[in-house]
Amino acid sequence: PPTEPNQGLFWPFRRSGTIGHSGGDPGLSAFLALDLDRGHARVLITNGELDERPAAREAFTAIWAWLATR
């Protein structure tokens, strides 16, 4: 049910209605979010590990938020 968090095909279904997945390998971070109500998707792939680089994580967060407004 949309009122409860759930897992489907190992992708989290969030209370906000988005479905997404993140992951990475050494030197790579990738994120995908689908907003089915709006018919939008966000994808961001970076050649860096965000956990090890606070400045990169901050920049990524700003870009990710900007993409949500488009």
PDB file of N, CA, C and O in Angstrom:
ATOM      1  N   PRO A   1       0.828  -1.216   0.000  1.00  0.00           N
ATOM      2  CA  PRO A   1       0.000   0.000   0.000  1.00  0.00           C
ATOM      3  C   PRO A   1       0.869   1.276   0.000  1.00  0.00           C
ATOM      4  O   PRO A   1       1.921   1.300   0.616  1.00  0.00           O
ATOM      5  N   PRO A   2       0.442   2.322  -0.671  1.00  0.00           N
ATOM      6  CA  PRO A   2       1.228   3.545  -0.739  1.00  0.00           C
ATOM      7  C   PRO A   2       1.475   4.205   0.614  1.00  0.00           C
ATOM      8  O   PRO A   2       2.352   5.023   0.742  1.00  0.00           O
ATOM      9  N   THR A   3       0.684   3.884   1.617  1.00  0.00           N
ATOM     10  CA  THR A   3       0.880   4.502   2.928  1.00  0.00           C
ATOM     11  C   THR A   3       2.009   3.869   3.706  1.00  0.00           C
ATOM     12  O   THR A   3       2.418   4.390   4.731  1.00  0.00           O
ATOM     13  N   GLU A   4       2.532   2.777   3.260  1.00  0.00           N
ATOM     14  CA  GLU A   4       3.617   2.079   3.947  1.00  0.00           C
ATOM     15  C   GLU A   4       4.805   1.895   3.019  1.00  0.00           C
ATOM     16  O   GLU A   4       4.633   1.617   1.843  1.00  0.00           O
ATOM     17  N   PRO A   5       6.026   2.068   3.560  1.00  0.00           N
ATOM     18  CA  PRO A   5       7.185   1.774   2.720  1.00  0.00           C
ATOM     19  C   PRO A   5       7.178   0.307   2.318  1.00  0.00           C
ATOM     20  O   PRO A   5       6.696  -0.538   3.063  1.00  0.00           O
ATOM     21  N   ASN A   6       7.684   0.035   1.157  1.00  0.00           N
ATOM     22  CA  ASN A   6       7.645  -1.327   0.642  1.00  0.00           C
ATOM     23  C   ASN A   6       8.848  -1.551  -0.251  1.00  0.00           C
ATOM     24  O   ASN A   6       9.494  -0.616  -0.687  1.00  0.00           O
ATOM     25  N   GLN A   7       9.138  -2.766  -0.553  1.00  0.00           N
ATOM     26  CA  GLN A   7      10.185  -3.115  -1.483  1.00  0.00           C
ATOM     27  C   GLN A   7       9.549  -3.841  -2.656  1.00  0.00           C
ATOM     28  O   GLN A   7       8.737  -4.725  -2.476  1.00  0.00           O
ATOM     29  N   GLY A   8       9.942  -3.465  -3.845  1.00  0.00           N
ATOM     30  CA  GLY A   8       9.480  -4.146  -5.037  1.00  0.00           C
ATOM     31  C   GLY A   8      10.650  -4.319  -5.978  1.00  0.00           C
ATOM     32  O   GLY A   8      11.275  -3.338  -6.359  1.00  0.00           O
ATOM     33  N   LEU A   9      10.984  -5.534  -6.283  1.00  0.00           N
ATOM     34  CA  LEU A   9      12.141  -5.814  -7.122  1.00  0.00           C
ATOM     35  C   LEU A   9      13.406  -5.174  -6.560  1.00  0.00           C
ATOM     36  O   LEU A   9      14.258  -4.695  -7.281  1.00  0.00           O
ATOM     37  N   PHE A  10      13.497  -5.123  -5.260  1.00  0.00           N
ATOM     38  CA  PHE A  10      14.640  -4.570  -4.535  1.00  0.00           C
ATOM     39  C   PHE A  10      14.800  -3.069  -4.716  1.00  0.00           C
ATOM     40  O   PHE A  10      15.855  -2.523  -4.478  1.00  0.00           O
ATOM     41  N   TRP A  11      13.780  -2.396  -5.170  1.00  0.00           N
ATOM     42  CA  TRP A  11      13.797  -0.948  -5.281  1.00  0.00           C
ATOM     43  C   TRP A  11      12.858  -0.382  -4.219  1.00  0.00           C
ATOM     44  O   TRP A  11      11.687  -0.772  -4.155  1.00  0.00           O
ATOM     45  N   PRO A  12      13.321   0.531  -3.372  1.00  0.00           N
ATOM     46  CA  PRO A  12      12.451   1.090  -2.336  1.00  0.00           C
ATOM     47  C   PRO A  12      11.301   1.905  -2.925  1.00  0.00           C
ATOM     48  O   PRO A  12      11.491   2.661  -3.878  1.00  0.00           O
ATOM     49  N   PHE A  13      10.149   1.719  -2.376  1.00  0.00           N
ATOM     50  CA  PHE A  13       8.967   2.517  -2.694  1.00  0.00           C
ATOM     51  C   PHE A  13       8.769   3.450  -1.513  1.00  0.00           C
ATOM     52  O   PHE A  13       8.483   2.999  -0.409  1.00  0.00           O
ATOM     53  N   ARG A  14       8.949   4.749  -1.725  1.00  0.00           N
ATOM     54  CA  ARG A  14       8.916   5.702  -0.621  1.00  0.00           C
ATOM     55  C   ARG A  14       7.504   6.257  -0.409  1.00  0.00           C
ATOM     56  O   ARG A  14       6.683   6.258  -1.311  1.00  0.00           O
ATOM     57  N   ARG A  15       7.267   6.735   0.789  1.00  0.00           N
ATOM     58  CA  ARG A  15       5.963   7.321   1.111  1.00  0.00           C
ATOM     59  C   ARG A  15       5.620   8.494   0.197  1.00  0.00           C
ATOM     60  O   ARG A  15       4.464   8.790  -0.044  1.00  0.00           O
ATOM     61  N   SER A  16       6.646   9.183  -0.322  1.00  0.00           N
ATOM     62  CA  SER A  16       6.409  10.322  -1.217  1.00  0.00           C
ATOM     63  C   SER A  16       5.866   9.876  -2.574  1.00  0.00           C
ATOM     64  O   SER A  16       5.439  10.703  -3.372  1.00  0.00           O
ATOM     65  N   GLY A  17       5.913   8.568  -2.833  1.00  0.00           N
ATOM     66  CA  GLY A  17       5.420   8.049  -4.100  1.00  0.00           C
ATOM     67  C   GLY A  17       6.513   7.756  -5.104  1.00  0.00           C
ATOM     68  O   GLY A  17       6.236   7.265  -6.192  1.00  0.00           O
ATOM     69  N   THR A  18       7.755   8.076  -4.760  1.00  0.00           N
ATOM     70  CA  THR A  18       8.849   7.801  -5.687  1.00  0.00           C
ATOM     71  C   THR A  18       9.375   6.385  -5.495  1.00  0.00           C
ATOM     72  O   THR A  18       9.256   5.801  -4.425  1.00  0.00           O
ATOM     73  N   ILE A  19       9.939   5.866  -6.548  1.00  0.00           N
ATOM     74  CA  ILE A  19      10.582   4.559  -6.541  1.00  0.00           C
ATOM     75  C   ILE A  19      12.014   4.805  -6.990  1.00  0.00           C
ATOM     76  O   ILE A  19      12.244   5.563  -7.945  1.00  0.00           O
ATOM     77  N   GLY A  20      12.981   4.204  -6.325  1.00  0.00           N
ATOM     78  CA  GLY A  20      14.348   4.479  -6.731  1.00  0.00           C
ATOM     79  C   GLY A  20      15.331   3.420  -6.290  1.00  0.00           C
ATOM     80  O   GLY A  20      14.980   2.450  -5.617  1.00  0.00           O
ATOM     81  N   HIS A  21      16.557   3.667  -6.702  1.00  0.00           N
ATOM     82  CA  HIS A  21      17.634   2.743  -6.360  1.00  0.00           C
ATOM     83  C   HIS A  21      18.952   3.503  -6.431  1.00  0.00           C
ATOM     84  O   HIS A  21      19.106   4.424  -7.224  1.00  0.00           O
ATOM     85  N   SER A  22      19.867   3.120  -5.581  1.00  0.00           N
ATOM     86  CA  SER A  22      21.200   3.706  -5.623  1.00  0.00           C
ATOM     87  C   SER A  22      22.222   2.586  -5.530  1.00  0.00           C
ATOM     88  O   SER A  22      21.910   1.468  -5.124  1.00  0.00           O
ATOM     89  N   GLY A  23      23.413   2.913  -5.911  1.00  0.00           N
ATOM     90  CA  GLY A  23      24.461   1.913  -5.833  1.00  0.00           C
ATOM     91  C   GLY A  23      25.778   2.490  -6.272  1.00  0.00           C
ATOM     92  O   GLY A  23      25.899   3.680  -6.536  1.00  0.00           O
ATOM     93  N   GLY A  24      26.765   1.650  -6.315  1.00  0.00           N
ATOM     94  CA  GLY A  24      28.068   2.119  -6.730  1.00  0.00           C
ATOM     95  C   GLY A  24      29.097   1.006  -6.695  1.00  0.00           C
ATOM     96  O   GLY A  24      28.842  -0.101  -6.220  1.00  0.00           O
ATOM     97  N   ASP A  25      30.223   1.332  -7.205  1.00  0.00           N
ATOM     98  CA  ASP A  25      31.408   0.503  -7.184  1.00  0.00           C
ATOM     99  C   ASP A  25      32.553   1.424  -6.771  1.00  0.00           C
ATOM    100  O   ASP A  25      32.371   2.647  -6.723  1.00  0.00           O
ATOM    101  N   PRO A  26      33.723   0.879  -6.521  1.00  0.00           N
ATOM    102  CA  PRO A  26      34.834   1.760  -6.179  1.00  0.00           C
ATOM    103  C   PRO A  26      35.021   2.856  -7.237  1.00  0.00           C
ATOM    104  O   PRO A  26      35.133   2.570  -8.423  1.00  0.00           O
ATOM    105  N   GLY A  27      34.936   4.100  -6.793  1.00  0.00           N
ATOM    106  CA  GLY A  27      35.098   5.229  -7.698  1.00  0.00           C
ATOM    107  C   GLY A  27      33.854   5.646  -8.448  1.00  0.00           C
ATOM    108  O   GLY A  27      33.918   6.479  -9.346  1.00  0.00           O
ATOM    109  N   LEU A  28      32.696   5.125  -8.088  1.00  0.00           N
ATOM    110  CA  LEU A  28      31.468   5.403  -8.832  1.00  0.00           C
ATOM    111  C   LEU A  28      30.276   5.418  -7.887  1.00  0.00           C
ATOM    112  O   LEU A  28      30.167   4.580  -7.001  1.00  0.00           O
ATOM    113  N   SER A  29      29.381   6.391  -8.082  1.00  0.00           N
ATOM    114  CA  SER A  29      28.109   6.436  -7.358  1.00  0.00           C
ATOM    115  C   SER A  29      27.003   6.673  -8.370  1.00  0.00           C
ATOM    116  O   SER A  29      27.175   7.457  -9.315  1.00  0.00           O
ATOM    117  N   ALA A  30      25.869   6.008  -8.208  1.00  0.00           N
ATOM    118  CA  ALA A  30      24.765   6.142  -9.151  1.00  0.00           C
ATOM    119  C   ALA A  30      23.431   6.153  -8.408  1.00  0.00           C
ATOM    120  O   ALA A  30      23.261   5.420  -7.433  1.00  0.00           O
ATOM    121  N   PHE A  31      22.512   6.985  -8.889  1.00  0.00           N
ATOM    122  CA  PHE A  31      21.201   7.126  -8.264  1.00  0.00           C
ATOM    123  C   PHE A  31      20.131   7.261  -9.337  1.00  0.00           C
ATOM    124  O   PHE A  31      20.344   7.905 -10.357  1.00  0.00           O
ATOM    125  N   LEU A  32      18.983   6.666  -9.066  1.00  0.00           N
ATOM    126  CA  LEU A  32      17.842   6.726  -9.968  1.00  0.00           C
ATOM    127  C   LEU A  32      16.587   6.886  -9.129  1.00  0.00           C
ATOM    128  O   LEU A  32      16.415   6.186  -8.127  1.00  0.00           O
ATOM    129  N   ALA A  33      15.712   7.816  -9.501  1.00  0.00           N
ATOM    130  CA  ALA A  33      14.429   7.983  -8.829  1.00  0.00           C
ATOM    131  C   ALA A  33      13.349   8.189  -9.879  1.00  0.00           C
ATOM    132  O   ALA A  33      13.517   8.966 -10.815  1.00  0.00           O
ATOM    133  N   LEU A  34      12.254   7.487  -9.728  1.00  0.00           N
ATOM    134  CA  LEU A  34      11.101   7.604 -10.620  1.00  0.00           C
ATOM    135  C   LEU A  34       9.936   8.192  -9.836  1.00  0.00           C
ATOM    136  O   LEU A  34       9.595   7.696  -8.766  1.00  0.00           O
ATOM    137  N   ASP A  35       9.355   9.241 -10.368  1.00  0.00           N
ATOM    138  CA  ASP A  35       8.158   9.842  -9.776  1.00  0.00           C
ATOM    139  C   ASP A  35       7.015   9.527 -10.731  1.00  0.00           C
ATOM    140  O   ASP A  35       6.798  10.231 -11.724  1.00  0.00           O
ATOM    141  N   LEU A  36       6.300   8.470 -10.449  1.00  0.00           N
ATOM    142  CA  LEU A  36       5.270   7.996 -11.366  1.00  0.00           C
ATOM    143  C   LEU A  36       4.093   8.962 -11.474  1.00  0.00           C
ATOM    144  O   LEU A  36       3.489   9.085 -12.536  1.00  0.00           O
ATOM    145  N   ASP A  37       3.777   9.668 -10.387  1.00  0.00           N
ATOM    146  CA  ASP A  37       2.664  10.620 -10.431  1.00  0.00           C
ATOM    147  C   ASP A  37       2.941  11.767 -11.390  1.00  0.00           C
ATOM    148  O   ASP A  37       2.054  12.231 -12.094  1.00  0.00           O
ATOM    149  N   ARG A  38       4.172  12.230 -11.423  1.00  0.00           N
ATOM    150  CA  ARG A  38       4.548  13.345 -12.302  1.00  0.00           C
ATOM    151  C   ARG A  38       5.068  12.881 -13.649  1.00  0.00           C
ATOM    152  O   ARG A  38       5.244  13.680 -14.561  1.00  0.00           O
ATOM    153  N   GLY A  39       5.369  11.604 -13.778  1.00  0.00           N
ATOM    154  CA  GLY A  39       5.930  11.092 -15.016  1.00  0.00           C
ATOM    155  C   GLY A  39       7.365  11.528 -15.240  1.00  0.00           C
ATOM    156  O   GLY A  39       7.778  11.763 -16.368  1.00  0.00           O
ATOM    157  N   HIS A  40       8.101  11.683 -14.136  1.00  0.00           N
ATOM    158  CA  HIS A  40       9.489  12.152 -14.203  1.00  0.00           C
ATOM    159  C   HIS A  40      10.446  11.089 -13.684  1.00  0.00           C
ATOM    160  O   HIS A  40      10.080  10.266 -12.852  1.00  0.00           O
ATOM    161  N   ALA A  41      11.679  11.203 -14.149  1.00  0.00           N
ATOM    162  CA  ALA A  41      12.750  10.351 -13.640  1.00  0.00           C
ATOM    163  C   ALA A  41      13.994  11.204 -13.441  1.00  0.00           C
ATOM    164  O   ALA A  41      14.212  12.173 -14.170  1.00  0.00           O
ATOM    165  N   ARG A  42      14.769  10.875 -12.431  1.00  0.00           N
ATOM    166  CA  ARG A  42      16.061  11.523 -12.197  1.00  0.00           C
ATOM    167  C   ARG A  42      17.129  10.432 -12.192  1.00  0.00           C
ATOM    168  O   ARG A  42      16.964   9.411 -11.541  1.00  0.00           O
ATOM    169  N   VAL A  43      18.212  10.682 -12.893  1.00  0.00           N
ATOM    170  CA  VAL A  43      19.358   9.776 -12.914  1.00  0.00           C
ATOM    171  C   VAL A  43      20.597  10.634 -12.756  1.00  0.00           C
ATOM    172  O   VAL A  43      20.754  11.644 -13.442  1.00  0.00           O
ATOM    173  N   LEU A  44      21.467  10.234 -11.844  1.00  0.00           N
ATOM    174  CA  LEU A  44      22.726  10.949 -11.662  1.00  0.00           C
ATOM    175  C   LEU A  44      23.814   9.934 -11.392  1.00  0.00           C
ATOM    176  O   LEU A  44      23.686   9.102 -10.493  1.00  0.00           O
ATOM    177  N   ILE A  45      24.844   9.980 -12.209  1.00  0.00           N
ATOM    178  CA  ILE A  45      25.985   9.079 -12.077  1.00  0.00           C
ATOM    179  C   ILE A  45      27.229   9.945 -11.935  1.00  0.00           C
ATOM    180  O   ILE A  45      27.410  10.906 -12.691  1.00  0.00           O
ATOM    181  N   THR A  46      28.063   9.638 -10.974  1.00  0.00           N
ATOM    182  CA  THR A  46      29.269  10.420 -10.752  1.00  0.00           C
ATOM    183  C   THR A  46      30.478   9.502 -10.606  1.00  0.00           C
ATOM    184  O   THR A  46      30.355   8.390 -10.114  1.00  0.00           O
ATOM    185  N   ASN A  47      31.601   9.980 -11.058  1.00  0.00           N
ATOM    186  CA  ASN A  47      32.820   9.189 -10.962  1.00  0.00           C
ATOM    187  C   ASN A  47      33.555   9.526  -9.669  1.00  0.00           C
ATOM    188  O   ASN A  47      34.674   9.985  -9.658  1.00  0.00           O
ATOM    189  N   GLY A  48      32.893   9.288  -8.578  1.00  0.00           N
ATOM    190  CA  GLY A  48      33.467   9.502  -7.258  1.00  0.00           C
ATOM    191  C   GLY A  48      32.618   8.828  -6.202  1.00  0.00           C
ATOM    192  O   GLY A  48      31.426   8.621  -6.398  1.00  0.00           O
ATOM    193  N   GLU A  49      33.247   8.480  -5.117  1.00  0.00           N
ATOM    194  CA  GLU A  49      32.523   7.882  -3.995  1.00  0.00           C
ATOM    195  C   GLU A  49      32.127   8.997  -3.034  1.00  0.00           C
ATOM    196  O   GLU A  49      32.983   9.641  -2.430  1.00  0.00           O
ATOM    197  N   LEU A  50      30.845   9.242  -2.908  1.00  0.00           N
ATOM    198  CA  LEU A  50      30.354  10.371  -2.136  1.00  0.00           C
ATOM    199  C   LEU A  50      30.611  10.218  -0.642  1.00  0.00           C
ATOM    200  O   LEU A  50      30.754  11.216   0.058  1.00  0.00           O
ATOM    201  N   ASP A  51      30.689   8.998  -0.131  1.00  0.00           N
ATOM    202  CA  ASP A  51      30.929   8.792   1.289  1.00  0.00           C
ATOM    203  C   ASP A  51      32.305   9.290   1.714  1.00  0.00           C
ATOM    204  O   ASP A  51      32.498   9.681   2.858  1.00  0.00           O
ATOM    205  N   GLU A  52      33.238   9.285   0.808  1.00  0.00           N
ATOM    206  CA  GLU A  52      34.610   9.656   1.146  1.00  0.00           C
ATOM    207  C   GLU A  52      34.932  11.109   0.839  1.00  0.00           C
ATOM    208  O   GLU A  52      36.011  11.585   1.174  1.00  0.00           O
ATOM    209  N   ARG A  53      34.013  11.803   0.205  1.00  0.00           N
ATOM    210  CA  ARG A  53      34.274  13.180  -0.212  1.00  0.00           C
ATOM    211  C   ARG A  53      33.095  14.082   0.149  1.00  0.00           C
ATOM    212  O   ARG A  53      32.164  14.233  -0.625  1.00  0.00           O
ATOM    213  N   PRO A  54      33.134  14.695   1.346  1.00  0.00           N
ATOM    214  CA  PRO A  54      31.998  15.533   1.782  1.00  0.00           C
ATOM    215  C   PRO A  54      31.657  16.657   0.810  1.00  0.00           C
ATOM    216  O   PRO A  54      30.484  16.948   0.597  1.00  0.00           O
ATOM    217  N   ALA A  55      32.643  17.297   0.197  1.00  0.00           N
ATOM    218  CA  ALA A  55      32.348  18.389  -0.741  1.00  0.00           C
ATOM    219  C   ALA A  55      31.611  17.853  -1.965  1.00  0.00           C
ATOM    220  O   ALA A  55      30.688  18.492  -2.474  1.00  0.00           O
ATOM    221  N   ALA A  56      32.009  16.687  -2.437  1.00  0.00           N
ATOM    222  CA  ALA A  56      31.323  16.080  -3.585  1.00  0.00           C
ATOM    223  C   ALA A  56      29.899  15.701  -3.208  1.00  0.00           C
ATOM    224  O   ALA A  56      28.974  15.883  -3.994  1.00  0.00           O
ATOM    225  N   ARG A  57      29.703  15.175  -1.995  1.00  0.00           N
ATOM    226  CA  ARG A  57      28.360  14.808  -1.540  1.00  0.00           C
ATOM    227  C   ARG A  57      27.465  16.042  -1.476  1.00  0.00           C
ATOM    228  O   ARG A  57      26.303  16.011  -1.875  1.00  0.00           O
ATOM    229  N   GLU A  58      28.018  17.162  -1.008  1.00  0.00           N
ATOM    230  CA  GLU A  58      27.249  18.405  -0.921  1.00  0.00           C
ATOM    231  C   GLU A  58      26.844  18.892  -2.318  1.00  0.00           C
ATOM    232  O   GLU A  58      25.700  19.298  -2.536  1.00  0.00           O
ATOM    233  N   ALA A  59      27.774  18.846  -3.261  1.00  0.00           N
ATOM    234  CA  ALA A  59      27.469  19.248  -4.640  1.00  0.00           C
ATOM    235  C   ALA A  59      26.433  18.315  -5.251  1.00  0.00           C
ATOM    236  O   ALA A  59      25.496  18.756  -5.922  1.00  0.00           O
ATOM    237  N   PHE A  60      26.582  17.015  -5.013  1.00  0.00           N
ATOM    238  CA  PHE A  60      25.626  16.047  -5.533  1.00  0.00           C
ATOM    239  C   PHE A  60      24.235  16.339  -4.993  1.00  0.00           C
ATOM    240  O   PHE A  60      23.254  16.322  -5.732  1.00  0.00           O
ATOM    241  N   THR A  61      24.136  16.597  -3.689  1.00  0.00           N
ATOM    242  CA  THR A  61      22.841  16.866  -3.063  1.00  0.00           C
ATOM    243  C   THR A  61      22.174  18.085  -3.710  1.00  0.00           C
ATOM    244  O   THR A  61      20.966  18.069  -3.967  1.00  0.00           O
ATOM    245  N   ALA A  62      22.945  19.120  -4.001  1.00  0.00           N
ATOM    246  CA  ALA A  62      22.393  20.315  -4.643  1.00  0.00           C
ATOM    247  C   ALA A  62      21.910  20.001  -6.061  1.00  0.00           C
ATOM    248  O   ALA A  62      20.828  20.440  -6.472  1.00  0.00           O
ATOM    249  N   ILE A  63      22.679  19.248  -6.817  1.00  0.00           N
ATOM    250  CA  ILE A  63      22.275  18.880  -8.181  1.00  0.00           C
ATOM    251  C   ILE A  63      21.038  17.996  -8.150  1.00  0.00           C
ATOM    252  O   ILE A  63      20.101  18.175  -8.925  1.00  0.00           O
ATOM    253  N   TRP A  64      21.010  17.030  -7.224  1.00  0.00           N
ATOM    254  CA  TRP A  64      19.867  16.115  -7.107  1.00  0.00           C
ATOM    255  C   TRP A  64      18.592  16.904  -6.801  1.00  0.00           C
ATOM    256  O   TRP A  64      17.533  16.637  -7.383  1.00  0.00           O
ATOM    257  N   ALA A  65      18.685  17.874  -5.897  1.00  0.00           N
ATOM    258  CA  ALA A  65      17.511  18.701  -5.555  1.00  0.00           C
ATOM    259  C   ALA A  65      17.086  19.543  -6.768  1.00  0.00           C
ATOM    260  O   ALA A  65      15.891  19.697  -7.030  1.00  0.00           O
ATOM    261  N   TRP A  66      18.051  20.086  -7.508  1.00  0.00           N
ATOM    262  CA  TRP A  66      17.741  20.873  -8.699  1.00  0.00           C
ATOM    263  C   TRP A  66      17.012  20.015  -9.730  1.00  0.00           C
ATOM    264  O   TRP A  66      16.042  20.462 -10.341  1.00  0.00           O
ATOM    265  N   LEU A  67      17.479  18.793  -9.941  1.00  0.00           N
ATOM    266  CA  LEU A  67      16.827  17.905 -10.903  1.00  0.00           C
ATOM    267  C   LEU A  67      15.366  17.647 -10.523  1.00  0.00           C
ATOM    268  O   LEU A  67      14.522  17.460 -11.404  1.00  0.00           O
ATOM    269  N   ALA A  68      15.062  17.628  -9.246  1.00  0.00           N
ATOM    270  CA  ALA A  68      13.685  17.356  -8.787  1.00  0.00           C
ATOM    271  C   ALA A  68      12.733  18.487  -9.187  1.00  0.00           C
ATOM    272  O   ALA A  68      11.528  18.276  -9.252  1.00  0.00           O
ATOM    273  N   THR A  69      13.258  19.654  -9.459  1.00  0.00           N
ATOM    274  CA  THR A  69      12.406  20.793  -9.799  1.00  0.00           C
ATOM    275  C   THR A  69      12.144  20.893 -11.298  1.00  0.00           C
ATOM    276  O   THR A  69      11.368  21.737 -11.732  1.00  0.00           O
ATOM    277  N   ARG A  70      12.761  20.080 -12.071  1.00  0.00           N
ATOM    278  CA  ARG A  70      12.630  20.148 -13.539  1.00  0.00           C
ATOM    279  C   ARG A  70      11.502  19.294 -14.030  1.00  0.00           C
ATOM    280  O   ARG A  70      11.098  18.343 -13.568  1.00  0.00           O
TER     281      ARG A  70
END
